[in-house]
Amino acid sequence: MGTYTIKLPDVGEGVAEAELVEWHVKIGDPVQEDMILAAVMTDKATVDVPSPVEGTVKWLGGEVGDTLAVGSALVKLDVTGEGGTNEPDKDPSEGTEKTGDESPATPKTGASDVDDGKAASRSPGRPAEKAAARPTTSPGAAGGGLPRKPGEKPLASPAVRRRAMEAGVDLRRVAGSGPAGRISQTDLDGYLDGGAAPSAGRGLVADTAVTDVRIVGLRRKIAEKMALAKSRIAHITYVEEIDVEALEELRAALNRDRHEGQGEGRPKLTLLPFLMRAMVTAIRDQPALNALYDDEAGILHQHGGVHIGIAAQTDAGLVVPVVRHAEARDIWDCAAEVARLGEAAKAGSAKREELSGSTITITSLGALGGIATTPVINHPEVAIVGVNKMEVRPVWDGNRFIPRKRMNLSSSFDHRVIDGWDAARFVQRIKALLENPAMIFVEEGR
């Protein structure tokens, strides 16, 4: 009987320590060769530590949450055979014997795998040679078939399962090299590196083509703008649900009048002109939202004119034509300008000055708008209002559920200069106006 020390292995290039995140054994547990003992985490990945020998756990080198140095003692096992040491395990500072009932000693470092300087080559079954012989990719994976029978549950540690889930890997398709087909981090690495081929049959063919697309022109400008915004602006996103039943009824009635000739010459109304006029009113009470922030000079430039950018998708990419002086336009004038600029942007004929100079932006994906989004602010502005899709939702009226047209506004703000309270107040003011659209026309007359 002797003691075999398993040390924290080198878990990555340039990694000197790792955090102990999970124990799979406790003192007194029997251990089989290749059985996972613990999981440790570096700043790059979670790594399972297997046992190279059989034995019984007599000592654990720390608690979950501890940080251990590479090469320090992780687990000590009682082992049998010529590889075990016959000398008692000594405390490095006191020289006294250590047992499984005592507190873990300060982890030791060193090059040997066996206490008291015994060579690793004398350990049971020569684990060093066995470890070197283990496959680095999932065995049998290259054959194209599934590594286990249908319905058979794959064996893997929680750390391996978590990493597979994050990578979108079905562990049933990964062959394990451990006991009973247990899947290790190495097996998963092999699968992710291309060691596993898709199963053959069903007429499906793997597509290994890679197409390189150079990011140039407008797409490159968009990428630079987005990167600048995310790196410079501390975003906060506020999502609120709006009841647009009354607004849609009013909009339909106004468009019907236009079609019947009573509103001849007026443009067709969409949701955007109503939202723009609501924003103008809300900005009147909170001018800091209609501003450009010069963070290098530490100056917030509040504008009197409300120049609303309307993010528009074109074949060339995202552009933001600007409706200037929305505060001086009524709802039909806003609608006409949005339509004109939208057509120019899609045709590629918009002028440079029509695509710049906004002080606040609206973004909308229309019917694809989703339930909620997290819009990126158009730097150096401090606010952007996102429109999500409109849909009929059940609403409780106190007695029963009734169908109502609802949509969400997802609005982002520069939290460096806009507090959450002010952001919420701004959106709530817009909500009140959209839910009572007649008030928009009252505000226009003020």
PDB file of C-alpha atoms in Angstrom, residues 314 321 338-351 354-355:
ATOM      1  CA  THR A 314     -31.109  48.802 -48.103  1.00  0.00           C
ATOM      2  CA  PRO A 321     -31.717  59.152 -43.493  1.00  0.00           C
ATOM      3  CA  VAL A 338     -40.092  59.678 -44.279  1.00  0.00           C
ATOM      4  CA  ALA A 339     -41.459  58.275 -47.545  1.00  0.00           C
ATOM      5  CA  ARG A 340     -39.268  60.551 -49.690  1.00  0.00           C
ATOM      6  CA  LEU A 341     -36.084  59.771 -47.784  1.00  0.00           C
ATOM      7  CA  GLY A 342     -36.850  56.060 -47.690  1.00  0.00           C
ATOM      8  CA  GLU A 343     -37.211  55.869 -51.448  1.00  0.00           C
ATOM      9  CA  ALA A 344     -34.015  57.877 -51.985  1.00  0.00           C
ATOM     10  CA  ALA A 345     -32.064  55.642 -49.590  1.00  0.00           C
ATOM     11  CA  LYS A 346     -33.230  52.435 -51.301  1.00  0.00           C
ATOM     12  CA  ALA A 347     -32.450  53.879 -54.737  1.00  0.00           C
ATOM     13  CA  GLY A 348     -29.010  55.016 -53.587  1.00  0.00           C
ATOM     14  CA  SER A 349     -29.771  58.627 -54.515  1.00  0.00           C
ATOM     15  CA  ALA A 350     -29.901  60.098 -50.998  1.00  0.00           C
ATOM     16  CA  LYS A 351     -27.560  63.052 -50.590  1.00  0.00           C
ATOM     17  CA  GLU A 354     -29.673  63.660 -45.901  1.00  0.00           C
ATOM     18  CA  LEU A 355     -27.785  60.778 -44.278  1.00  0.00           C
TER      19      LEU A 355
END
